[in-house]
Short mmCIF file of C-alpha atoms (C1' of nucleotides) in Angstrom, two decimals:
data_model
loop_
_atom_site.label_atom_id
_atom_site.label_comp_id
_atom_site.label_asym_id
_atom_site.label_seq_id
_atom_site.Cartn_x
_atom_site.Cartn_y
_atom_site.Cartn_z
CA MET G 1 -65.36 31.83 127.66
CA LEU G 2 -68.66 29.74 128.20
CA GLN G 3 -69.75 26.67 125.76
CA VAL G 4 -72.21 27.35 123.19
CA PRO G 5 -73.75 23.40 124.07
CA PHE G 6 -73.67 23.79 127.52
CA ILE G 7 -75.22 27.64 127.22
CA ARG G 8 -77.66 25.86 124.73
CA ASP G 9 -78.75 22.88 127.09
CA ASN G 10 -78.84 25.07 130.24
CA LYS G 11 -80.22 28.35 129.48
CA GLU G 12 -81.86 29.23 132.22
CA VAL G 13 -79.38 27.60 134.54
CA VAL G 14 -76.73 30.32 132.90
CA ILE G 15 -79.02 33.35 132.79
CA ALA G 16 -80.01 32.48 136.40
CA GLY G 17 -76.20 31.93 137.72
CA LEU G 18 -74.67 35.69 136.01
CA ALA G 19 -78.14 37.50 137.40
CA LYS G 20 -76.17 36.33 141.09
CA ARG G 21 -74.08 39.15 139.03
CA HIS G 22 -76.43 41.08 138.61
CA PHE G 23 -75.55 40.81 135.00
CA ASP G 24 -78.59 40.58 132.91
CA ALA G 25 -77.99 37.94 130.42
CA LYS G 26 -81.27 37.23 128.82
CA ALA G 27 -80.87 38.58 125.86
CA LEU G 28 -77.71 37.69 125.13
CA VAL G 29 -78.36 34.29 125.82
CA GLU G 30 -80.78 34.12 123.22
CA GLN G 31 -78.52 35.97 120.62
CA VAL G 32 -75.97 33.23 121.59
CA ILE G 33 -78.41 30.57 120.74
CA ILE G 34 -80.17 32.29 117.59
CA LEU G 35 -76.30 32.85 115.92
CA ASP G 36 -75.51 29.44 116.78
CA GLU G 37 -78.30 27.88 114.61
CA GLU G 38 -77.77 30.42 112.13
CA ARG G 39 -74.49 29.19 112.32
CA ARG G 40 -74.69 25.77 111.93
CA ALA G 41 -77.19 26.15 109.25
CA LEU G 42 -74.69 28.18 107.11
CA GLN G 43 -72.19 25.15 108.28
CA THR G 44 -74.25 22.46 106.73
CA LYS G 45 -75.34 24.45 103.50
CA LEU G 46 -71.82 25.23 102.97
CA ASP G 47 -70.43 21.67 103.86
CA ASN G 48 -73.04 20.28 101.39
CA THR G 49 -71.95 22.52 98.36
CA LEU G 50 -68.10 21.46 99.18
CA ALA G 51 -69.34 17.99 99.00
CA GLU G 52 -71.07 18.34 95.44
CA SER G 53 -67.86 20.08 94.29
CA ASN G 54 -65.63 17.42 95.49
CA ALA G 55 -67.55 15.02 94.32
CA LEU G 56 -67.48 16.95 90.73
CA SER G 57 -63.67 17.09 91.18
CA LYS G 58 -62.93 13.59 91.06
CA ASP G 59 -65.38 12.92 88.15
CA ILE G 60 -63.27 15.22 85.96
CA GLY G 61 -59.87 13.43 87.21
CA ASN G 62 -61.29 10.25 86.12
CA LEU G 63 -62.76 11.43 83.00
CA TYR G 64 -59.43 13.00 81.92
CA LYS G 65 -57.78 9.69 83.05
CA SER G 66 -59.61 7.72 80.85
CA GLY G 67 -59.58 10.39 77.96
CA LYS G 68 -62.44 12.28 77.59
CA ALA G 69 -61.71 15.51 77.84
CA ALA G 70 -65.07 16.84 76.00
CA GLU G 71 -66.91 15.71 79.05
CA ALA G 72 -64.83 16.72 81.60
CA ASN G 73 -65.00 20.66 80.53
CA GLN G 74 -68.29 20.19 80.48
CA LEU G 75 -68.42 19.41 84.12
CA LYS G 76 -65.42 22.12 84.93
CA GLU G 77 -68.49 24.88 84.15
CA LYS G 78 -70.73 23.11 86.78
CA THR G 79 -68.11 23.86 89.23
CA SER G 80 -67.72 27.60 88.75
CA VAL G 81 -71.01 27.98 89.60
CA LEU G 82 -70.68 26.05 93.39
CA LYS G 83 -67.71 28.15 93.80
CA GLU G 84 -69.19 31.17 93.74
CA ALA G 85 -71.56 29.82 96.22
CA SER G 86 -69.19 28.44 98.25
CA LYS G 87 -67.43 31.85 98.58
CA THR G 88 -70.39 33.82 99.68
CA LEU G 89 -71.43 30.84 102.07
CA SER G 90 -68.28 30.88 103.62
CA GLU G 91 -67.99 34.57 104.48
CA ASP G 92 -71.60 34.67 105.47
CA LEU G 93 -70.06 31.58 108.08
CA SER G 94 -67.30 33.56 108.88
CA THR G 95 -69.25 36.80 110.20
CA THR G 96 -71.42 34.84 112.17
CA GLU G 97 -69.04 33.11 113.59
CA GLU G 98 -66.67 35.99 114.32
CA LYS G 99 -70.86 38.10 116.03
CA LEU G 100 -70.94 35.35 117.67
CA LYS G 101 -67.66 34.92 119.38
CA ASN G 102 -67.52 38.67 120.19
CA LEU G 103 -71.27 37.68 121.77
CA LEU G 104 -69.08 35.16 124.04
CA TYR G 105 -66.81 37.55 125.26
CA GLN G 106 -69.52 39.08 126.67
CA LEU G 107 -71.20 36.42 128.74
CA PRO G 108 -69.11 35.81 132.34
CA ASN G 109 -68.46 32.95 133.60
CA VAL G 110 -71.44 31.48 135.60
CA PRO G 111 -70.71 31.82 139.49
CA HIS G 112 -70.71 28.53 141.18
CA GLU G 113 -73.63 27.33 142.97
CA SER G 114 -72.80 28.53 146.24
CA VAL G 115 -71.59 31.80 145.26
CA PRO G 116 -73.89 34.60 146.93
CA ALA G 117 -75.61 36.39 144.94
CA GLY G 118 -74.65 40.45 145.41
CA LYS G 119 -73.79 43.82 143.50
CA SER G 120 -70.57 45.17 144.86
CA GLU G 121 -67.51 44.13 147.59
CA ALA G 122 -70.22 44.95 150.57
CA GLU G 123 -72.24 41.62 149.92
CA ASN G 124 -68.99 39.46 150.25
CA GLU G 125 -68.82 37.18 153.59
CA GLU G 126 -66.41 36.96 155.98
CA ILE G 127 -65.89 33.25 156.21
CA PHE G 128 -62.64 32.95 158.19
CA ASN G 129 -60.70 35.31 160.45
CA GLU G 130 -57.28 34.59 162.39
CA GLY G 131 -54.59 36.47 164.52
CA ASN G 132 -54.36 38.87 166.60
CA VAL G 133 -54.59 42.65 165.74
CA PRO G 134 -51.18 43.85 168.07
CA LYS G 135 -51.49 46.89 170.36
CA LEU G 136 -49.55 49.29 169.14
CA TYR G 137 -47.34 51.88 170.74
CA ASP G 138 -48.76 55.80 170.72
CA GLY G 139 -47.41 57.46 167.43
CA ALA G 140 -47.57 54.22 165.17
CA GLN G 141 -47.54 55.16 162.56
CA PRO G 142 -49.03 54.30 158.54
CA HIS G 143 -46.48 52.28 156.49
CA TRP G 144 -45.40 55.58 154.13
CA GLU G 145 -44.35 57.34 157.27
CA LEU G 146 -42.46 54.51 158.28
CA ALA G 147 -41.12 54.12 154.32
CA LYS G 148 -39.67 57.57 155.08
CA LYS G 149 -38.53 57.27 158.34
CA TYR G 150 -36.07 54.47 158.17
CA ASP G 151 -35.48 55.29 154.53
CA ILE G 152 -36.79 52.26 152.62
CA ILE G 153 -39.37 53.21 150.01
CA ASP G 154 -38.93 56.58 148.76
CA PHE G 155 -42.14 56.91 146.51
CA GLU G 156 -40.64 60.50 145.86
CA LEU G 157 -38.06 59.42 143.85
CA GLY G 158 -40.43 56.65 141.99
CA ASN G 159 -42.11 59.95 140.94
CA LYS G 160 -39.12 61.77 139.42
CA ILE G 161 -37.76 58.66 137.58
CA SER G 162 -41.65 57.45 135.91
CA GLY G 163 -44.38 58.49 137.83
CA ALA G 164 -46.51 57.77 141.05
CA GLY G 165 -47.25 54.43 141.72
CA PHE G 166 -44.05 53.29 140.77
CA PRO G 167 -41.58 53.30 144.36
CA VAL G 168 -38.55 52.46 145.18
CA TYR G 169 -37.31 50.32 147.21
CA LYS G 170 -33.59 50.93 149.26
CA GLY G 171 -31.15 49.27 151.60
CA LYS G 172 -33.50 46.97 153.83
CA GLY G 173 -36.37 47.27 152.38
CA ALA G 174 -35.08 46.22 148.66
CA ARG G 175 -33.80 43.21 151.04
CA LEU G 176 -36.75 42.85 152.58
CA GLN G 177 -38.66 42.56 149.15
CA ARG G 178 -36.41 39.84 147.88
CA ALA G 179 -36.62 38.29 151.12
CA LEU G 180 -40.45 37.87 150.79
CA ILE G 181 -39.75 36.51 147.33
CA ALA G 182 -37.23 33.60 148.10
CA TYR G 183 -39.48 32.98 150.90
CA PHE G 184 -42.74 32.79 149.12
CA LEU G 185 -41.16 30.49 146.31
CA ASP G 186 -39.73 28.15 148.95
CA LYS G 187 -43.16 27.87 150.44
CA ASN G 188 -44.65 27.19 146.81
CA THR G 189 -42.41 24.95 145.67
CA THR G 190 -42.52 23.06 148.74
CA ALA G 191 -45.89 22.67 148.63
CA GLY G 192 -45.03 20.74 145.28
CA TYR G 193 -45.14 23.81 143.00
CA THR G 194 -42.96 24.12 139.79
CA GLU G 195 -40.87 27.17 139.50
CA TYR G 196 -41.44 28.74 136.78
CA GLN G 197 -39.64 32.22 135.43
CA LEU G 198 -41.73 33.97 132.64
CA PRO G 199 -41.70 36.47 130.15
CA HIS G 200 -42.91 39.82 131.55
CA LEU G 201 -44.91 40.93 127.96
CA VAL G 202 -47.27 38.79 126.42
CA ASN G 203 -48.63 38.57 123.15
CA GLU G 204 -52.46 39.61 122.35
CA ALA G 205 -53.20 35.95 121.82
CA SER G 206 -52.49 34.54 125.80
CA CYS G 207 -54.37 37.99 127.21
CA TYR G 208 -57.55 36.76 124.98
CA GLY G 209 -56.37 33.29 126.55
CA THR G 210 -57.00 34.05 130.00
CA GLY G 211 -59.55 36.53 129.36
CA GLN G 212 -58.00 39.74 129.47
CA LEU G 213 -59.23 40.64 126.49
CA PRO G 214 -61.23 42.01 125.33
CA ASP G 215 -62.46 42.69 128.96
CA LYS G 216 -59.32 44.63 130.56
CA GLU G 217 -58.31 46.61 127.69
CA GLY G 218 -57.12 49.46 129.21
CA GLN G 219 -55.89 47.93 132.09
CA MET G 220 -52.95 46.99 130.57
CA TYR G 221 -49.96 48.76 129.77
CA HIS G 222 -49.50 48.25 125.58
CA ASP G 223 -45.93 48.79 123.47
CA SER G 224 -48.30 49.29 120.32
CA ARG G 225 -44.89 49.01 118.23
CA ASP G 226 -44.60 45.24 118.47
CA ASP G 227 -48.03 44.73 120.10
CA LEU G 228 -47.22 43.22 123.23
CA TYR G 229 -48.66 43.52 126.23
CA LEU G 230 -46.90 43.92 130.55
CA ILE G 231 -48.55 41.62 132.38
CA PRO G 232 -50.46 42.49 134.30
CA THR G 233 -50.10 39.25 136.98
CA ALA G 234 -48.24 36.10 136.33
CA GLU G 235 -51.42 34.67 135.78
CA VAL G 236 -51.06 35.75 132.21
CA PRO G 237 -47.90 34.23 130.88
CA GLY G 238 -48.28 31.02 133.61
CA THR G 239 -51.65 29.67 132.07
CA ASN G 240 -50.60 30.50 128.31
CA VAL G 241 -48.21 27.76 129.43
CA PHE G 242 -51.08 25.57 129.14
CA ARG G 243 -52.64 27.12 125.81
CA ASP G 244 -53.22 24.49 123.19
CA VAL G 245 -52.02 22.07 125.00
CA LEU G 246 -53.66 18.08 125.05
CA LEU G 247 -52.74 16.28 128.46
CA ASN G 248 -52.79 13.02 129.16
CA GLU G 249 -55.21 12.64 132.64
CA SER G 250 -52.46 11.03 134.18
CA GLU G 251 -50.21 14.46 133.87
CA LEU G 252 -52.48 16.16 136.30
CA PRO G 253 -52.93 17.67 138.50
CA ILE G 254 -50.17 20.51 137.32
CA GLY G 255 -48.60 23.02 139.70
CA ILE G 256 -46.64 26.08 138.50
CA THR G 257 -45.39 29.14 140.70
CA GLY G 258 -43.29 32.03 139.75
CA TYR G 259 -42.21 35.23 140.35
CA THR G 260 -42.90 38.47 138.19
CA PRO G 261 -43.43 42.26 138.50
CA CYS G 262 -46.95 43.03 137.44
CA PHE G 263 -48.05 45.99 135.45
CA ARG G 264 -51.45 47.86 135.75
CA ARG G 265 -52.25 50.88 134.98
CA GLU G 266 -55.30 51.14 137.32
CA ALA G 267 -56.92 54.26 135.36
CA GLY G 268 -59.83 55.91 137.34
CA SER G 269 -58.50 55.11 140.78
CA TYR G 270 -57.88 57.68 143.39
CA GLY G 271 -58.02 58.97 147.16
CA ALA G 272 -57.00 57.27 150.51
CA ASP G 273 -56.91 53.63 148.03
CA VAL G 274 -53.28 54.66 146.57
CA ARG G 275 -51.69 56.02 148.91
CA GLY G 276 -48.71 54.35 150.22
CA LEU G 277 -48.12 50.59 148.65
CA ASN G 278 -52.15 50.38 148.58
CA ARG G 279 -52.18 50.78 145.09
CA LEU G 280 -49.16 51.07 142.50
CA HIS G 281 -48.68 50.57 138.45
CA GLN G 282 -45.82 48.27 139.37
CA PHE G 283 -45.81 45.76 142.01
CA ASP G 284 -44.23 42.13 142.51
CA LYS G 285 -46.16 38.66 142.98
CA VAL G 286 -45.33 35.22 143.75
CA GLU G 287 -48.26 33.28 142.20
CA ILE G 288 -49.79 29.93 141.64
CA ILE G 289 -51.18 28.43 138.96
CA ARG G 290 -52.97 24.70 139.02
CA VAL G 291 -54.00 22.73 136.45
CA GLU G 292 -57.25 20.47 137.69
CA HIS G 293 -59.30 17.70 136.32
CA PRO G 294 -62.91 19.09 136.68
CA ASP G 295 -63.64 16.34 139.58
CA ASN G 296 -61.33 17.67 141.83
CA SER G 297 -60.92 21.51 140.93
CA TYR G 298 -62.85 22.73 143.81
CA ASN G 299 -60.75 20.46 146.32
CA ALA G 300 -57.85 21.53 144.89
CA PHE G 301 -59.10 24.87 145.50
CA HIS G 302 -59.30 24.30 149.41
CA GLY G 303 -56.16 22.70 149.56
CA MET G 304 -55.02 26.13 147.86
CA ILE G 305 -56.77 28.18 150.81
CA GLU G 306 -54.88 26.64 153.40
CA HIS G 307 -51.73 26.79 151.57
CA VAL G 308 -52.19 30.68 151.49
CA LYS G 309 -53.33 30.42 155.42
CA ASP G 310 -50.48 28.78 155.83
CA ILE G 311 -48.19 31.61 155.28
CA LEU G 312 -50.05 33.75 156.88
CA ARG G 313 -49.88 32.28 159.71
CA GLU G 314 -46.07 31.99 159.60
CA LEU G 315 -45.70 35.69 159.42
CA LYS G 316 -47.90 35.97 162.16
CA LEU G 317 -50.40 38.46 159.88
CA PRO G 318 -53.77 38.64 161.32
CA PHE G 319 -56.28 38.28 158.35
CA ARG G 320 -59.83 37.18 156.98
CA ILE G 321 -61.23 35.08 154.40
CA LEU G 322 -63.91 36.65 152.06
CA LYS G 323 -66.05 35.05 149.90
CA LEU G 324 -66.49 37.53 147.03
CA CYS G 325 -70.24 37.49 146.00
CA GLY G 326 -71.56 37.20 142.44
CA GLY G 327 -70.67 41.02 141.61
CA ASP G 328 -67.38 41.45 143.26
CA THR G 329 -66.28 37.92 141.54
CA GLY G 330 -63.80 38.50 138.24
CA PHE G 331 -64.95 38.45 134.81
CA PRO G 332 -64.03 34.46 134.41
CA SER G 333 -64.17 33.13 137.51
CA ALA G 334 -66.55 30.73 139.15
CA MET G 335 -65.53 31.55 142.70
CA THR G 336 -62.96 33.65 144.48
CA TYR G 337 -61.92 33.57 147.99
CA ASP G 338 -59.80 37.32 148.70
CA PHE G 339 -57.48 37.09 151.34
CA GLU G 340 -57.06 40.02 153.35
CA VAL G 341 -54.21 41.76 156.12
CA PHE G 342 -55.74 44.33 158.62
CA SER G 343 -53.56 47.02 158.44
CA THR G 344 -53.11 48.02 161.83
CA ALA G 345 -52.10 51.55 161.73
CA GLN G 346 -54.30 52.36 158.69
CA ASP G 347 -56.81 50.34 160.49
CA ARG G 348 -57.98 48.64 157.06
CA TRP G 349 -58.10 45.62 155.68
CA LEU G 350 -55.99 45.34 152.60
CA GLU G 351 -56.26 42.71 149.77
CA ILE G 352 -53.01 40.35 149.72
CA SER G 353 -54.17 37.28 147.82
CA SER G 354 -56.96 36.10 145.66
CA VAL G 355 -58.19 32.40 145.11
CA SER G 356 -60.29 31.74 141.62
CA ASN G 357 -61.54 28.99 140.30
CA PHE G 358 -62.12 29.18 136.38
CA GLU G 359 -63.74 25.88 135.93
CA THR G 360 -63.28 25.42 132.45
CA TYR G 361 -64.11 29.33 131.16
CA GLN G 362 -60.00 29.66 130.46
CA ALA G 363 -59.90 26.52 129.44
CA ASN G 364 -62.52 27.17 126.66
CA ARG G 365 -60.53 29.94 125.51
CA LEU G 366 -56.50 28.18 125.94
CA LYS G 367 -57.92 25.22 123.98
CA LEU G 368 -56.28 23.35 126.99
CA ARG G 369 -57.37 19.96 127.23
CA PHE G 370 -57.08 16.51 128.97
CA LYS G 371 -57.70 12.90 127.32
CA ASN G 372 -60.50 11.87 129.37
CA SER G 373 -60.47 8.00 130.65
CA GLU G 374 -62.99 7.21 128.06
CA GLY G 375 -60.29 8.71 125.61
CA LYS G 376 -62.51 11.84 125.06
CA ASN G 377 -60.91 15.33 125.08
CA GLU G 378 -62.12 17.30 127.75
CA LEU G 379 -61.06 20.94 129.02
CA ALA G 380 -59.31 20.40 132.34
CA HIS G 381 -60.27 23.04 135.03
CA THR G 382 -57.62 26.07 135.99
CA LEU G 383 -56.97 27.84 139.06
CA ASN G 384 -55.29 30.81 140.68
CA GLY G 385 -54.04 32.52 143.60
CA SER G 386 -51.48 34.73 144.76
CA SER G 387 -48.94 33.43 147.03
CA LEU G 388 -48.51 36.42 147.70
CA ALA G 389 -49.20 39.84 146.75
CA LEU G 390 -46.00 41.56 148.30
CA PRO G 391 -46.31 45.55 148.48
CA ARG G 392 -49.56 44.57 151.12
CA VAL G 393 -47.73 42.41 152.57
CA LEU G 394 -45.36 44.28 153.11
CA ALA G 395 -47.23 47.26 154.33
CA GLY G 396 -48.92 44.58 156.60
CA ILE G 397 -45.84 43.84 158.20
CA LEU G 398 -44.14 47.40 158.59
CA GLU G 399 -47.78 48.39 160.29
CA ASN G 400 -48.07 45.49 162.91
CA TYR G 401 -45.08 44.96 163.40
CA GLN G 402 -42.92 48.21 163.78
CA THR G 403 -42.34 48.93 167.89
CA GLU G 404 -40.48 52.23 169.18
CA LYS G 405 -37.17 50.54 168.83
CA GLY G 406 -38.07 49.93 164.75
CA ILE G 407 -39.44 47.53 162.28
CA GLU G 408 -38.81 43.87 163.73
CA ILE G 409 -38.82 41.96 160.79
CA PRO G 410 -40.90 38.16 161.20
CA GLU G 411 -39.32 35.13 162.44
CA VAL G 412 -39.47 33.10 159.19
CA LEU G 413 -38.34 35.54 157.24
CA ILE G 414 -34.84 36.62 159.17
CA PRO G 415 -32.86 33.57 157.55
CA TYR G 416 -34.26 35.26 154.06
CA THR G 417 -32.76 39.09 155.38
CA GLY G 418 -30.48 38.40 157.46
CA PHE G 419 -31.35 41.12 159.62
CA SER G 420 -34.13 41.35 162.49
CA ILE G 421 -34.73 45.02 162.83
CA ILE G 422 -35.12 47.41 160.48
CA ASP G 423 -33.79 51.05 162.21
"C1'" G L 1 -28.12 43.25 110.69
"C1'" G L 2 -26.48 39.64 106.15
"C1'" A L 3 -26.89 34.81 103.54
"C1'" G L 4 -29.24 29.92 103.74
"C1'" A L 5 -32.59 26.09 105.53
"C1'" A L 6 -36.76 24.72 107.75
"C1'" U L 7 -42.39 24.78 109.78
"C1'" U L 8 -46.89 18.13 108.88
"C1'" G L 9 -50.86 14.18 113.95
"C1'" G L 10 -49.02 13.15 121.55
"C1'" C L 11 -43.36 13.63 119.98
"C1'" A L 12 -39.99 12.21 115.59
"C1'" G L 13 -40.54 11.94 111.07
"C1'" A L 14 -41.64 10.34 105.49
"C1'" G L 15 -44.65 12.74 101.95
"C1'" U L 16 -44.12 17.39 95.29
"C1'" G L 17 -50.82 18.15 91.64
"C1'" G L 18 -56.13 13.56 92.11
"C1'" U L 19 -55.01 6.52 94.83
"C1'" C L 20 -53.45 11.55 101.20
"C1'" G L 21 -55.82 13.29 106.97
"C1'" A L 22 -51.39 11.80 105.76
"C1'" A L 23 -46.49 5.88 105.50
"C1'" U L 24 -43.16 4.66 109.42
"C1'" G L 25 -41.26 4.64 114.63
"C1'" C L 26 -42.06 6.18 119.62
"C1'" G L 27 -46.31 7.00 122.76
"C1'" G L 28 -51.15 5.77 124.22
"C1'" C L 29 -54.86 2.35 125.25
"C1'" A L 30 -57.29 -2.78 124.83
"C1'" G L 31 -55.75 -7.92 124.27
"C1'" U L 32 -52.69 -12.23 124.61
"C1'" C L 33 -48.47 -14.23 127.61
"C1'" U L 34 -47.08 -14.04 132.99
"C1'" U L 35 -48.26 -15.38 139.99
"C1'" G L 36 -47.37 -10.06 139.09
"C1'" A L 37 -44.20 -6.61 135.99
"C1'" A L 38 -40.95 -6.20 132.06
"C1'" A L 39 -39.91 -8.36 127.51
"C1'" A L 40 -42.36 -9.68 122.53
"C1'" C L 41 -46.39 -10.55 120.02
"C1'" U L 42 -51.08 -8.51 118.24
"C1'" G L 43 -55.05 -5.13 117.99
"C1'" U L 44 -56.27 0.44 118.56
"C1'" U L 45 -55.02 5.24 118.39
"C1'" G L 46 -54.68 13.23 115.20
"C1'" A L 47 -58.19 17.71 115.69
"C1'" G L 48 -62.31 20.74 115.27
"C1'" G L 49 -67.51 21.16 113.34
"C1'" G L 50 -71.71 18.70 111.88
"C1'" U L 51 -75.71 14.03 112.97
"C1'" C L 52 -80.01 10.15 116.80
"C1'" A L 53 -76.51 8.05 114.68
"C1'" C L 54 -74.26 7.67 109.71
"C1'" A L 55 -73.23 10.40 106.03
"C1'" C L 56 -70.32 15.18 105.65
"C1'" C L 57 -67.51 19.18 105.88
"C1'" U L 58 -62.51 22.02 107.17
"C1'" C L 59 -57.83 21.57 109.08
"C1'" C L 60 -50.28 19.27 106.84
"C1'" G L 61 -47.07 27.55 110.57
"C1'" G L 62 -50.79 32.21 109.83
"C1'" G L 63 -53.67 34.68 105.41
"C1'" G L 64 -54.03 35.21 100.56
"C1'" G L 65 -53.93 33.08 95.13
"C1'" U L 66 -52.87 29.62 90.49
"C1'" U L 67 -55.98 24.66 89.20
"C1'" C L 68 -62.06 21.03 87.50
"C1'" G L 69 -58.59 19.58 92.53
"C1'" A L 70 -53.06 21.69 96.27
"C1'" A L 71 -49.81 19.54 102.41
"C1'" U L 72 -47.13 19.12 96.87
"C1'" C L 73 -46.77 25.45 92.84
"C1'" C L 74 -46.73 30.83 93.82
"C1'" C L 75 -47.25 35.49 96.38
"C1'" U L 76 -46.82 37.15 101.98
"C1'" C L 77 -46.73 37.14 107.40
"C1'" A L 78 -44.79 34.92 111.60
"C1'" U L 79 -41.07 31.57 113.92
"C1'" U L 80 -36.92 28.15 114.29
"C1'" C L 81 -32.41 26.19 113.12
"C1'" U L 82 -27.29 27.05 110.88
"C1'" C L 83 -23.10 30.09 109.25
"C1'" C L 84 -21.67 35.78 109.37
"C1'" G L 85 -21.60 40.20 112.04
"C1'" C L 86 -22.27 43.09 116.52
"C1'" C L 87 -23.37 42.99 121.60
"C1'" A L 88 -25.43 42.80 127.19
#
RNA sequence: GGAGAAUUGGCAGAGUGGUCGAAUGCGGCAGUCUUGAAAACUGUUGAGGGUCACACCUCCGGGGGUUCGAAUCCCUCAUUCUCCGCCA
């Protein structure tokens, strides 16, 4: 979340920045400032009361020691008044703090100054486009038809076992999934990311840490019995590795990568969007996460973009990069680039990666800090990106690599699959 | 699942009612020495709130209680470890 001192000192910047999201922050910001003033006033009152009471306690102790019990007892009566006062004050203080926190939770991150204003995805800027869209043979099919034809993904079976959005990968389909995961992880570790295997269920504190709560409450599967959430992305357990952590500056930057399944309720989705692999309740993803010095985070951000580009080039998939406008940028993110693969047989772009810089927004919630060169504790910047999300990459491969003989396997993947065609 | 022990600063670890935000060691930072580094020595070093800066306040796993006063006593929850049982 945003830092109150920052809001206080940059009120207009915050309001103008959030306006790029079509988020009217004026009232909220003013309330935050008022509540913060109230909070500090209460804090001061409480502190003074406690200081008085502490001083009295010290006196009482000394009086007892020197045998002046009568005087001590007199002072004791005074303390009970102070005690009452401090009790009400601290109750008031915590309700004020609670109110303030709830307001802060409602404020999304301020977009980076270069992020264009805009309301929806229609206003995203295409900033890069590469790769050739293949000319397919007559009778080329969308991936859900191909999946059936070659018996590699069984959507019906998933329906039976779980429900819509839980496909079953079979035979060469399953093997291709495993190959993609291994290939992505290898690419990431070669680029310097440390591989992690992370929990797939996380507690509430972790969801608040990365900003899924309270923003996306209804989007996650929740086990109410143990109060655990199924992760919607490895970002959650991966970034929470660094919750309540104080780093040395020399430890930065840090990069980790991990493969996890991701679980999303996707309430409210419908239509062509959900066809086949386009939108699922359970899918696989390999994620990269970075913790960076604030001075270097945008550098690192562009490094992540290049890294993902490199993978898509190796896979020889036609792709483009969108710089998201304010309205489409995720709640806790300051800047996000989306990667989309062109799915030829569907004749549409499919989002396969999203790279974001959260600046201090997550770190502030996480209490992720480093000791800077002046010896002061400073919030770090966090970033993450998919590298990559599996189902739509798979859809892209199936659709772009289909031939009359079968589906060819991109060359870089053959060492991982052990076969070069699905037929 | 049963029994016992534990949870203290970046880490390790002492501290059983006021003199404790907390010994000591390691680590970090600064300096001396050195051509440089290491070693050694000296100094410094918890976090958050608050203030122009001080003062001051809070924090010894979380929450509650006893007391004029709690790291220290009581209750409760969580977690970790050891032993036993069960088991992939």
